[in-house]
PDB file of C-alpha atoms and ligand atoms in Angstrom:
ATOM      1  CA  MET A1467     -24.116 -13.555 -29.436  1.00  0.00           C
ATOM      2  CA  HIS A1468     -25.363 -10.953 -27.852  1.00  0.00           C
ATOM      3  CA  LEU A1469     -26.013  -6.836 -28.724  1.00  0.00           C
ATOM      4  CA  LEU A1470     -24.860  -4.476 -25.130  1.00  0.00           C
ATOM      5  CA  PRO A1471     -27.357  -2.643 -23.896  1.00  0.00           C
ATOM      6  CA  LEU A1472     -26.478   1.107 -25.704  1.00  0.00           C
ATOM      7  CA  GLY A1473     -29.014   3.128 -23.945  1.00  0.00           C
ATOM      8  CA  ASP A1474     -29.234   6.175 -20.911  1.00  0.00           C
ATOM      9  CA  ALA A1475     -32.243   3.834 -19.560  1.00  0.00           C
ATOM     10  CA  ASP A1476     -29.806   0.934 -18.479  1.00  0.00           C
ATOM     11  CA  PRO A1477     -28.506   1.173 -14.677  1.00  0.00           C
ATOM     12  CA  GLN A1478     -25.521   2.945 -13.771  1.00  0.00           C
ATOM     13  CA  LEU A1479     -23.557   1.228 -10.942  1.00  0.00           C
ATOM     14  CA  SER A1480     -23.058   2.886  -8.095  1.00  0.00           C
ATOM     15  CA  ASP A1481     -19.412   3.081  -6.238  1.00  0.00           C
ATOM     16  CA  ARG A1482     -20.156   0.402  -3.866  1.00  0.00           C
ATOM     17  CA  GLU A1483     -21.259  -1.504  -7.293  1.00  0.00           C
ATOM     18  CA  LEU A1484     -18.113  -1.241  -9.138  1.00  0.00           C
ATOM     19  CA  GLU A1485     -16.198  -1.644  -6.091  1.00  0.00           C
ATOM     20  CA  ASP A1486     -17.978  -5.800  -5.421  1.00  0.00           C
ATOM     21  CA  LEU A1487     -17.293  -5.906  -9.122  1.00  0.00           C
ATOM     22  CA  TYR A1488     -13.139  -5.159  -9.343  1.00  0.00           C
ATOM     23  CA  ALA A1489     -13.066  -6.739  -6.156  1.00  0.00           C
ATOM     24  CA  TYR A1490      -9.188  -8.928  -5.466  1.00  0.00           C
ATOM     25  CA  PRO A1491     -10.430 -12.392  -4.873  1.00  0.00           C
ATOM     26  CA  SER A1492     -10.825 -12.948  -0.891  1.00  0.00           C
ATOM     27  CA  ASP A1493      -7.629 -14.948   1.077  1.00  0.00           C
ATOM     28  CA  LEU A1494      -5.029 -15.002  -1.194  1.00  0.00           C
ATOM     29  CA  ASP A1495      -2.214 -17.555  -0.091  1.00  0.00           C
ATOM     30  CA  ARG A1496       0.185 -15.737  -3.562  1.00  0.00           C
ATOM     31  CA  PRO A1497       0.513 -12.270  -5.545  1.00  0.00           C
ATOM     32  CA  TRP A1498      -2.563 -11.820  -7.629  1.00  0.00           C
ATOM     33  CA  VAL A1499      -1.457  -9.381 -10.540  1.00  0.00           C
ATOM     34  CA  GLN A1500      -4.279  -6.966 -12.785  1.00  0.00           C
ATOM     35  CA  VAL A1501      -3.348  -5.191 -15.559  1.00  0.00           C
ATOM     36  CA  ASN A1502      -4.178  -1.898 -16.365  1.00  0.00           C
ATOM     37  CA  PHE A1503      -4.721   0.134 -19.849  1.00  0.00           C
ATOM     38  CA  VAL A1504      -6.045   1.907 -22.186  1.00  0.00           C
ATOM     39  CA  SER A1505      -6.110   1.630 -25.512  1.00  0.00           C
ATOM     40  CA  SER A1506      -6.960   3.410 -28.682  1.00  0.00           C
ATOM     41  CA  ALA A1507      -9.628   1.534 -31.035  1.00  0.00           C
ATOM     42  CA  ASP A1508      -6.197   0.793 -33.195  1.00  0.00           C
ATOM     43  CA  GLY A1509      -4.022  -0.751 -30.242  1.00  0.00           C
ATOM     44  CA  ALA A1510      -2.168   2.634 -29.126  1.00  0.00           C
ATOM     45  CA  ALA A1511      -1.081   2.694 -25.868  1.00  0.00           C
ATOM     46  CA  THR A1512      -0.145   6.069 -25.731  1.00  0.00           C
ATOM     47  CA  ALA A1513      -1.692  10.111 -27.393  1.00  0.00           C
ATOM     48  CA  ALA A1514       1.066  12.362 -28.504  1.00  0.00           C
ATOM     49  CA  GLY A1515       3.770   9.883 -26.080  1.00  0.00           C
ATOM     50  CA  ARG A1516       1.163   9.329 -22.484  1.00  0.00           C
ATOM     51  CA  SER A1517      -1.588   7.531 -22.144  1.00  0.00           C
ATOM     52  CA  ASP A1518      -3.309  10.398 -20.457  1.00  0.00           C
ATOM     53  CA  GLY A1519      -4.850  11.070 -24.118  1.00  0.00           C
ATOM     54  CA  LEU A1520      -6.310   8.587 -24.771  1.00  0.00           C
ATOM     55  CA  SER A1521      -7.907   8.180 -21.242  1.00  0.00           C
ATOM     56  CA  SER A1522     -11.384   9.697 -20.178  1.00  0.00           C
ATOM     57  CA  PRO A1523     -13.820  10.363 -16.820  1.00  0.00           C
ATOM     58  CA  ALA A1524     -14.685   6.427 -16.583  1.00  0.00           C
ATOM     59  CA  ASP A1525     -11.253   5.108 -18.006  1.00  0.00           C
ATOM     60  CA  LYS A1526     -10.140   7.380 -14.605  1.00  0.00           C
ATOM     61  CA  LYS A1527     -12.503   5.583 -12.448  1.00  0.00           C
ATOM     62  CA  ILE A1528     -11.187   2.390 -12.869  1.00  0.00           C
ATOM     63  CA  PHE A1529      -7.680   3.037 -12.475  1.00  0.00           C
ATOM     64  CA  ALA A1530      -8.669   4.856  -9.825  1.00  0.00           C
ATOM     65  CA  LEU A1531     -10.870   1.774  -8.355  1.00  0.00           C
ATOM     66  CA  GLY A1532      -8.143  -0.272  -9.025  1.00  0.00           C
ATOM     67  CA  ARG A1533      -4.785   1.507  -5.972  1.00  0.00           C
ATOM     68  CA  ASP A1534      -8.357   2.121  -3.725  1.00  0.00           C
ATOM     69  CA  LEU A1535      -8.452  -1.664  -3.680  1.00  0.00           C
ATOM     70  CA  SER A1536      -5.122  -3.065  -4.184  1.00  0.00           C
ATOM     71  CA  ASP A1537      -1.735  -3.231  -1.677  1.00  0.00           C
ATOM     72  CA  VAL A1538       0.479  -1.895  -3.962  1.00  0.00           C
ATOM     73  CA  VAL A1539       0.901  -0.274  -7.741  1.00  0.00           C
ATOM     74  CA  LEU A1540       3.150  -2.009  -9.808  1.00  0.00           C
ATOM     75  CA  VAL A1541       4.880  -0.124 -12.462  1.00  0.00           C
ATOM     76  CA  GLY A1542       8.042   0.390 -14.989  1.00  0.00           C
ATOM     77  CA  ALA A1543      10.143   2.509 -15.136  1.00  0.00           C
ATOM     78  CA  GLY A1544       9.483   3.379 -18.122  1.00  0.00           C
ATOM     79  CA  THR A1545       5.485   4.507 -17.038  1.00  0.00           C
ATOM     80  CA  ALA A1546       6.860   6.041 -13.654  1.00  0.00           C
ATOM     81  CA  ILE A1547       9.213   8.722 -15.310  1.00  0.00           C
ATOM     82  CA  VAL A1548       7.368   9.368 -18.728  1.00  0.00           C
ATOM     83  CA  GLU A1549       3.876   9.946 -16.888  1.00  0.00           C
ATOM     84  CA  GLY A1550       5.528  12.331 -13.511  1.00  0.00           C
ATOM     85  CA  TYR A1551       4.504   8.925 -10.893  1.00  0.00           C
ATOM     86  CA  ARG A1552       4.124  10.276  -7.484  1.00  0.00           C
ATOM     87  CA  GLY A1553       2.889   8.609  -4.175  1.00  0.00           C
ATOM     88  CA  VAL A1554      -0.845   7.135  -4.418  1.00  0.00           C
ATOM     89  CA  LYS A1555      -2.564  10.552  -2.832  1.00  0.00           C
ATOM     90  CA  ARG A1556      -5.834   9.844  -0.363  1.00  0.00           C
ATOM     91  CA  THR A1557      -9.684  10.918  -1.559  1.00  0.00           C
ATOM     92  CA  GLU A1558     -12.438  11.210   0.087  1.00  0.00           C
ATOM     93  CA  LEU A1559     -13.939   8.214  -2.081  1.00  0.00           C
ATOM     94  CA  ARG A1560      -9.882   5.875  -1.073  1.00  0.00           C
ATOM     95  CA  THR A1561      -9.682   6.727   2.756  1.00  0.00           C
ATOM     96  CA  GLU A1562     -13.559   5.547   3.484  1.00  0.00           C
ATOM     97  CA  ARG A1563     -12.562   2.108   0.749  1.00  0.00           C
ATOM     98  CA  ARG A1564      -9.528   1.468   2.575  1.00  0.00           C
ATOM     99  CA  ALA A1565     -10.411   1.662   5.667  1.00  0.00           C
ATOM    100  CA  ARG A1566     -13.498  -0.116   5.835  1.00  0.00           C
ATOM    101  CA  LEU A1567     -12.031  -3.299   4.073  1.00  0.00           C
ATOM    102  CA  GLY A1568      -9.525  -3.497   5.998  1.00  0.00           C
ATOM    103  CA  LEU A1569      -6.365  -1.923   3.860  1.00  0.00           C
ATOM    104  CA  ALA A1570      -3.598   0.685   4.245  1.00  0.00           C
ATOM    105  CA  GLU A1571      -4.606   4.774   4.520  1.00  0.00           C
ATOM    106  CA  VAL A1572      -2.591   4.322   0.588  1.00  0.00           C
ATOM    107  CA  PRO A1573      -0.809   1.560  -0.835  1.00  0.00           C
ATOM    108  CA  PRO A1574       3.321   1.960  -1.780  1.00  0.00           C
ATOM    109  CA  ILE A1575       4.136   1.847  -5.118  1.00  0.00           C
ATOM    110  CA  ALA A1576       7.075  -0.485  -6.310  1.00  0.00           C
ATOM    111  CA  VAL A1577       9.354  -0.203  -9.746  1.00  0.00           C
ATOM    112  CA  VAL A1578      10.510  -2.231 -11.619  1.00  0.00           C
ATOM    113  CA  THR A1579      13.996  -0.883 -12.611  1.00  0.00           C
ATOM    114  CA  GLY A1580      16.701  -2.794 -14.059  1.00  0.00           C
ATOM    115  CA  ARG A1581      18.840  -0.769 -13.849  1.00  0.00           C
ATOM    116  CA  CYS A1582      17.940   1.032 -10.758  1.00  0.00           C
ATOM    117  CA  SER A1583      17.224   4.446 -13.595  1.00  0.00           C
ATOM    118  CA  ILE A1584      14.974   6.422 -11.040  1.00  0.00           C
ATOM    119  CA  SER A1585      16.427   9.336  -9.244  1.00  0.00           C
ATOM    120  CA  PRO A1586      15.760   9.814  -6.064  1.00  0.00           C
ATOM    121  CA  ASP A1587      14.750  13.296  -6.761  1.00  0.00           C
ATOM    122  CA  LEU A1588      11.427  12.036  -8.404  1.00  0.00           C
ATOM    123  CA  PRO A1589       8.403  12.461  -6.531  1.00  0.00           C
ATOM    124  CA  LEU A1590       7.840   9.698  -6.787  1.00  0.00           C
ATOM    125  CA  VAL A1591      10.498   9.327  -3.942  1.00  0.00           C
ATOM    126  CA  ALA A1592      10.059  12.519  -2.823  1.00  0.00           C
ATOM    127  CA  ASP A1593       6.809  13.522  -2.671  1.00  0.00           C
ATOM    128  CA  THR A1594       4.804  11.017  -1.094  1.00  0.00           C
ATOM    129  CA  ARG A1595       3.248   9.406   2.348  1.00  0.00           C
ATOM    130  CA  VAL A1596       4.759   6.323   2.052  1.00  0.00           C
ATOM    131  CA  PRO A1597       8.215   5.478   1.154  1.00  0.00           C
ATOM    132  CA  PRO A1598       9.032   3.161  -2.909  1.00  0.00           C
ATOM    133  CA  ILE A1599       9.385   0.419  -3.955  1.00  0.00           C
ATOM    134  CA  VAL A1600      12.129  -0.209  -5.531  1.00  0.00           C
ATOM    135  CA  LEU A1601      12.187  -3.735  -7.221  1.00  0.00           C
ATOM    136  CA  THR A1602      16.239  -3.265  -8.783  1.00  0.00           C
ATOM    137  CA  THR A1603      18.811  -5.961  -9.817  1.00  0.00           C
ATOM    138  CA  GLU A1604      22.624  -6.807  -8.813  1.00  0.00           C
ATOM    139  CA  ALA A1605      23.274  -5.000 -11.978  1.00  0.00           C
ATOM    140  CA  ALA A1606      22.069  -1.862 -11.688  1.00  0.00           C
ATOM    141  CA  PRO A1607      25.003   0.418  -9.776  1.00  0.00           C
ATOM    142  CA  ALA A1608      25.598   0.073  -6.104  1.00  0.00           C
ATOM    143  CA  ASP A1609      26.145   4.366  -5.727  1.00  0.00           C
ATOM    144  CA  ARG A1610      22.099   4.271  -7.242  1.00  0.00           C
ATOM    145  CA  ARG A1611      20.695   1.946  -5.416  1.00  0.00           C
ATOM    146  CA  ALA A1612      22.380   3.502  -1.998  1.00  0.00           C
ATOM    147  CA  ASP A1613      21.112   7.192  -3.112  1.00  0.00           C
ATOM    148  CA  LEU A1614      17.543   5.845  -3.644  1.00  0.00           C
ATOM    149  CA  ALA A1615      17.648   4.393   0.095  1.00  0.00           C
ATOM    150  CA  ALA A1616      19.348   6.903   1.621  1.00  0.00           C
ATOM    151  CA  ALA A1617      16.410   8.683   0.787  1.00  0.00           C
ATOM    152  CA  GLY A1618      13.946   6.763   2.149  1.00  0.00           C
ATOM    153  CA  ALA A1619      13.262   4.455  -0.715  1.00  0.00           C
ATOM    154  CA  ASP A1620      12.754  -0.029  -0.494  1.00  0.00           C
ATOM    155  CA  VAL A1621      15.331  -0.917  -2.673  1.00  0.00           C
ATOM    156  CA  VAL A1622      15.347  -4.651  -3.256  1.00  0.00           C
ATOM    157  CA  ILE A1623      17.418  -6.519  -5.237  1.00  0.00           C
ATOM    158  CA  VAL A1624      15.578  -9.392  -7.325  1.00  0.00           C
ATOM    159  CA  GLY A1625      18.194 -10.953  -9.929  1.00  0.00           C
ATOM    160  CA  GLU A1626      21.000 -10.277 -11.436  1.00  0.00           C
ATOM    161  CA  GLU A1627      21.063  -8.501 -15.206  1.00  0.00           C
ATOM    162  CA  ALA A1628      17.309  -8.290 -15.221  1.00  0.00           C
ATOM    163  CA  VAL A1629      14.110  -8.548 -12.259  1.00  0.00           C
ATOM    164  CA  ASP A1630      13.139 -11.655 -12.049  1.00  0.00           C
ATOM    165  CA  LEU A1631       9.166 -10.842 -12.242  1.00  0.00           C
ATOM    166  CA  ARG A1632       8.278 -14.201  -9.838  1.00  0.00           C
ATOM    167  CA  ARG A1633      10.984 -12.732  -7.651  1.00  0.00           C
ATOM    168  CA  ALA A1634       9.726  -9.612  -7.614  1.00  0.00           C
ATOM    169  CA  LEU A1635       6.114 -10.264  -6.584  1.00  0.00           C
ATOM    170  CA  ASP A1636       7.511 -12.767  -4.136  1.00  0.00           C
ATOM    171  CA  ALA A1637       9.284 -10.120  -2.356  1.00  0.00           C
ATOM    172  CA  LEU A1638       5.881  -7.741  -2.385  1.00  0.00           C
ATOM    173  CA  ALA A1639       3.865 -10.529  -0.984  1.00  0.00           C
ATOM    174  CA  GLU A1640       6.923 -11.085   2.614  1.00  0.00           C
ATOM    175  CA  ARG A1641       5.625  -7.571   2.691  1.00  0.00           C
ATOM    176  CA  GLY A1642       2.537  -8.150   2.856  1.00  0.00           C
ATOM    177  CA  LEU A1643       1.888  -6.940  -0.339  1.00  0.00           C
ATOM    178  CA  ARG A1644      -0.653  -9.684  -2.357  1.00  0.00           C
ATOM    179  CA  ARG A1645      -3.124  -7.546  -4.061  1.00  0.00           C
ATOM    180  CA  VAL A1646      -0.640  -5.519  -7.038  1.00  0.00           C
ATOM    181  CA  CYS A1647      -1.869  -3.533  -9.424  1.00  0.00           C
ATOM    182  CA  CYS A1648      -0.035  -2.890 -12.513  1.00  0.00           C
ATOM    183  CA  GLU A1649       0.263   0.255 -14.218  1.00  0.00           C
ATOM    184  CA  GLY A1650       2.337  -0.549 -16.839  1.00  0.00           C
ATOM    185  CA  GLY A1651       4.180   0.445 -19.298  1.00  0.00           C
ATOM    186  CA  PRO A1652       4.201  -2.132 -22.147  1.00  0.00           C
ATOM    187  CA  HIS A1653       7.950  -3.485 -21.331  1.00  0.00           C
ATOM    188  CA  LEU A1654       6.504  -4.839 -17.946  1.00  0.00           C
ATOM    189  CA  PHE A1655       3.272  -5.670 -18.779  1.00  0.00           C
ATOM    190  CA  SER A1656       5.575  -7.790 -21.441  1.00  0.00           C
ATOM    191  CA  GLY A1657       7.981  -9.359 -19.318  1.00  0.00           C
ATOM    192  CA  LEU A1658       4.090 -10.483 -16.549  1.00  0.00           C
ATOM    193  CA  ILE A1659       2.903 -11.990 -20.029  1.00  0.00           C
ATOM    194  CA  SER A1660       5.662 -14.141 -21.113  1.00  0.00           C
ATOM    195  CA  ALA A1661       6.270 -15.566 -17.164  1.00  0.00           C
ATOM    196  CA  GLY A1662       2.329 -16.470 -17.002  1.00  0.00           C
ATOM    197  CA  LEU A1663       2.246 -13.754 -14.513  1.00  0.00           C
ATOM    198  CA  VAL A1664      -0.914 -11.715 -15.064  1.00  0.00           C
ATOM    199  CA  ASP A1665      -4.840 -13.391 -13.245  1.00  0.00           C
ATOM    200  CA  GLN A1666      -6.682 -10.349 -14.791  1.00  0.00           C
ATOM    201  CA  LEU A1667      -6.960  -7.284 -17.048  1.00  0.00           C
ATOM    202  CA  CYS A1668      -8.500  -4.098 -17.270  1.00  0.00           C
ATOM    203  CA  LEU A1669      -8.903  -2.810 -21.133  1.00  0.00           C
ATOM    204  CA  THR A1670     -10.166   0.324 -21.484  1.00  0.00           C
ATOM    205  CA  VAL A1671     -10.573   0.278 -25.280  1.00  0.00           C
ATOM    206  CA  ALA A1672     -10.927   4.750 -26.288  1.00  0.00           C
ATOM    207  CA  PRO A1673     -13.220   5.300 -29.201  1.00  0.00           C
ATOM    208  CA  LEU A1674     -10.485   7.031 -31.294  1.00  0.00           C
ATOM    209  CA  LEU A1675      -7.975   5.929 -34.042  1.00  0.00           C
ATOM    210  CA  ALA A1676      -4.051   6.956 -32.514  1.00  0.00           C
ATOM    211  CA  GLY A1677      -2.879   5.773 -36.092  1.00  0.00           C
ATOM    212  CA  ALA A1678       0.631   3.850 -36.784  1.00  0.00           C
ATOM    213  CA  GLY A1679       3.667   4.586 -33.907  1.00  0.00           C
ATOM    214  CA  ALA A1680       2.592   4.255 -30.774  1.00  0.00           C
ATOM    215  CA  PHE A1681       3.574   1.526 -28.344  1.00  0.00           C
ATOM    216  CA  ARG A1682       0.761  -1.366 -28.178  1.00  0.00           C
ATOM    217  CA  ILE A1683       0.497  -1.588 -24.604  1.00  0.00           C
ATOM    218  CA  ALA A1684       2.716  -5.050 -24.707  1.00  0.00           C
ATOM    219  CA  GLU A1685       6.287  -4.396 -26.166  1.00  0.00           C
ATOM    220  CA  GLY A1686       9.430  -6.438 -26.058  1.00  0.00           C
ATOM    221  CA  LEU A1687      10.279  -9.745 -27.024  1.00  0.00           C
ATOM    222  CA  PRO A1688       7.710 -11.982 -28.198  1.00  0.00           C
ATOM    223  CA  SER A1689       5.746 -14.458 -25.764  1.00  0.00           C
ATOM    224  CA  ALA A1690       6.100 -18.359 -25.887  1.00  0.00           C
ATOM    225  CA  ALA A1691       2.795 -18.929 -25.747  1.00  0.00           C
ATOM    226  CA  ALA A1692      -0.622 -17.033 -25.459  1.00  0.00           C
ATOM    227  CA  LEU A1693      -3.082 -16.490 -22.979  1.00  0.00           C
ATOM    228  CA  ASP A1694      -6.313 -18.173 -22.867  1.00  0.00           C
ATOM    229  CA  MET A1695      -8.436 -15.469 -21.024  1.00  0.00           C
ATOM    230  CA  THR A1696     -12.538 -15.187 -20.811  1.00  0.00           C
ATOM    231  CA  LEU A1697     -14.348 -12.130 -20.711  1.00  0.00           C
ATOM    232  CA  ALA A1698     -15.628 -11.295 -16.650  1.00  0.00           C
ATOM    233  CA  SER A1699     -17.394  -7.945 -17.370  1.00  0.00           C
ATOM    234  CA  VAL A1700     -17.710  -4.809 -19.465  1.00  0.00           C
ATOM    235  CA  LEU A1701     -18.489  -1.877 -18.928  1.00  0.00           C
ATOM    236  CA  THR A1702     -19.495   1.358 -21.307  1.00  0.00           C
ATOM    237  CA  GLU A1703     -19.349   4.963 -20.991  1.00  0.00           C
ATOM    238  CA  ASP A1704     -19.598   8.061 -23.505  1.00  0.00           C
ATOM    239  CA  GLY A1705     -18.649   5.196 -26.234  1.00  0.00           C
ATOM    240  CA  TYR A1706     -15.973   3.656 -24.020  1.00  0.00           C
ATOM    241  CA  LEU A1707     -15.364   0.185 -23.341  1.00  0.00           C
ATOM    242  CA  MET A1708     -13.996  -1.002 -19.785  1.00  0.00           C
ATOM    243  CA  LEU A1709     -13.178  -4.745 -20.134  1.00  0.00           C
ATOM    244  CA  ARG A1710     -12.216  -7.266 -17.651  1.00  0.00           C
ATOM    245  CA  TYR A1711     -10.904 -10.201 -18.597  1.00  0.00           C
ATOM    246  CA  ARG A1712      -9.568 -12.976 -16.210  1.00  0.00           C
ATOM    247  CA  VAL A1713      -6.846 -15.217 -17.026  1.00  0.00           C
ATOM    248  CA  ARG A1714      -8.235 -18.999 -17.247  1.00  0.00           C
ATOM    249  CA  ALA A1715      -6.543 -21.320 -14.661  1.00  0.00           C
TER     250      ALA A1715
HETATM  251  N1  NAP B2756      -1.910   2.814 -22.145  1.00  0.00           N
HETATM  252  C1  NAP B2756      -1.379   2.784 -20.969  1.00  0.00           C
HETATM  253  O1  NAP B2756      -2.423   2.376 -20.133  1.00  0.00           O
HETATM  254  C2  NAP B2756      -0.329   3.101 -20.511  1.00  0.00           C
HETATM  255  C3  NAP B2756      -0.076   2.620 -19.139  1.00  0.00           C
HETATM  256  C4  NAP B2756       1.139   2.327 -18.908  1.00  0.00           C
HETATM  257  C5  NAP B2756       2.281   3.220 -19.664  1.00  0.00           C
HETATM  258  N2  NAP B2756       2.248   3.432 -20.552  1.00  0.00           N
HETATM  259  C6  NAP B2756       2.704   4.747 -21.900  1.00  0.00           C
HETATM  260  O2  NAP B2756       3.895   3.292 -21.701  1.00  0.00           O
HETATM  261  C7  NAP B2756       4.665   4.862 -22.862  1.00  0.00           C
HETATM  262  C8  NAP B2756       6.571   3.582 -21.942  1.00  0.00           C
HETATM  263  O3  NAP B2756       6.409   2.040 -21.816  1.00  0.00           O
HETATM  264  P1  NAP B2756       7.571   1.198 -21.340  1.00  0.00           P
HETATM  265  O4  NAP B2756       7.219  -0.005 -22.179  1.00  0.00           O
HETATM  266  O5  NAP B2756       9.155   2.206 -21.162  1.00  0.00           O
HETATM  267  O6  NAP B2756       7.583   1.562 -19.828  1.00  0.00           O
HETATM  268  P2  NAP B2756       7.602   0.836 -18.728  1.00  0.00           P
HETATM  269  O7  NAP B2756       7.318  -0.850 -19.096  1.00  0.00           O
HETATM  270  O8  NAP B2756       6.772   1.297 -17.488  1.00  0.00           O
HETATM  271  O9  NAP B2756       9.053   0.935 -18.122  1.00  0.00           O
HETATM  272  C9  NAP B2756       9.945  -0.104 -19.173  1.00  0.00           C
HETATM  273  C10 NAP B2756      11.470  -0.270 -18.409  1.00  0.00           C
HETATM  274  O10 NAP B2756      11.028  -0.425 -16.560  1.00  0.00           O
HETATM  275  C11 NAP B2756      12.106  -1.939 -16.866  1.00  0.00           C
HETATM  276  N3  NAP B2756      11.295  -2.972 -16.695  1.00  0.00           N
HETATM  277  C12 NAP B2756      10.668  -3.342 -16.794  1.00  0.00           C
HETATM  278  N4  NAP B2756      10.252  -5.144 -17.000  1.00  0.00           N
HETATM  279  C13 NAP B2756      11.563  -5.355 -16.782  1.00  0.00           C
HETATM  280  C14 NAP B2756      12.138  -6.426 -15.680  1.00  0.00           C
HETATM  281  N5  NAP B2756      12.117  -7.477 -15.827  1.00  0.00           N
HETATM  282  N6  NAP B2756      13.433  -6.538 -16.261  1.00  0.00           N
HETATM  283  C15 NAP B2756      14.365  -4.581 -15.268  1.00  0.00           C
HETATM  284  N7  NAP B2756      14.122  -3.682 -16.148  1.00  0.00           N
HETATM  285  C16 NAP B2756      12.494  -3.975 -15.920  1.00  0.00           C
HETATM  286  C17 NAP B2756      12.872  -1.264 -16.971  1.00  0.00           C
HETATM  287  O11 NAP B2756      14.004  -0.082 -16.806  1.00  0.00           O
HETATM  288  P3  NAP B2756      15.071  -0.067 -16.590  1.00  0.00           P
HETATM  289  O12 NAP B2756      15.357   1.431 -17.461  1.00  0.00           O
HETATM  290  O13 NAP B2756      15.101   1.712 -15.312  1.00  0.00           O
HETATM  291  O14 NAP B2756      16.133  -1.126 -16.174  1.00  0.00           O
HETATM  292  C18 NAP B2756      12.567  -0.886 -18.960  1.00  0.00           C
HETATM  293  O15 NAP B2756      13.403   0.627 -19.288  1.00  0.00           O
HETATM  294  C19 NAP B2756       4.869   6.038 -21.827  1.00  0.00           C
HETATM  295  O16 NAP B2756       4.671   6.572 -23.035  1.00  0.00           O
HETATM  296  C20 NAP B2756       3.854   5.481 -21.395  1.00  0.00           C
HETATM  297  O17 NAP B2756       2.880   7.157 -20.870  1.00  0.00           O
HETATM  298  C21 NAP B2756       1.056   3.456 -21.730  1.00  0.00           C
END
């Protein structure tokens, strides 16, 4: 057992060192899914209904890094709506990083929505540099699909009643989008776990007790079996833990 050094004398990681630590595997020939979450110490995924109350500057840095290094940001409709998603913005660091790594200027956002419940008026569709990708079903009302397509979204049918998440990832890979940064939420995450589609979890643990009543980071139908993970790195700042777990091959 090891006691983590927590002193101020420990070296701070530079942006480049963080980037190396969180880099996606090179030469991917399949979709590779990283999932980002922040949780309170007692396991809540929200405080007052949103994740922001749990976050910190260090967590936000890791969250932004996930976007910077990815080909596509994957999110469930619940999170996109509650958190007021809009297209990924350019920042000086993001622009420099992505140009150096040979990535597109900004990653598109891909939304999983079985019922196609995303309105074309949402900033996710209306305020973005790149069109969002809407991963939906045959059962979704045809007029909603048509309205989103008319607003510029890339609407992709990947399931009959529910989104088949493996097909969804394949559809992203067909568009050259293999480095997937999933930002939740809990129902999408449990679907990915059940389908065995998670490669890495970046989990920030906030030094906070949120109490009962909030979602956990995975919600929905129980999974058949637990996935074994290895702890790949541990960072700390201001009492927050930034954990990175890899699913065992
Ligand atoms: N702590 C954190 O890091 C964190 C991260 C993200 C979100 N959150 C919080 O989580 C809450 C939202 O939770 P949530 O579980 O509702 O979010 P979610 O997983 O983002 O959204 C659930 C919705 O996504 C769609 N969906 C997901 N998987 C699907 C599948 N396999 N097939 C078809 N549709 C699928 C469905 O949309 P349709 O109903 O449109 O079919 C479903 O209602 C918010 O309060 C947010 O703040 C916290």
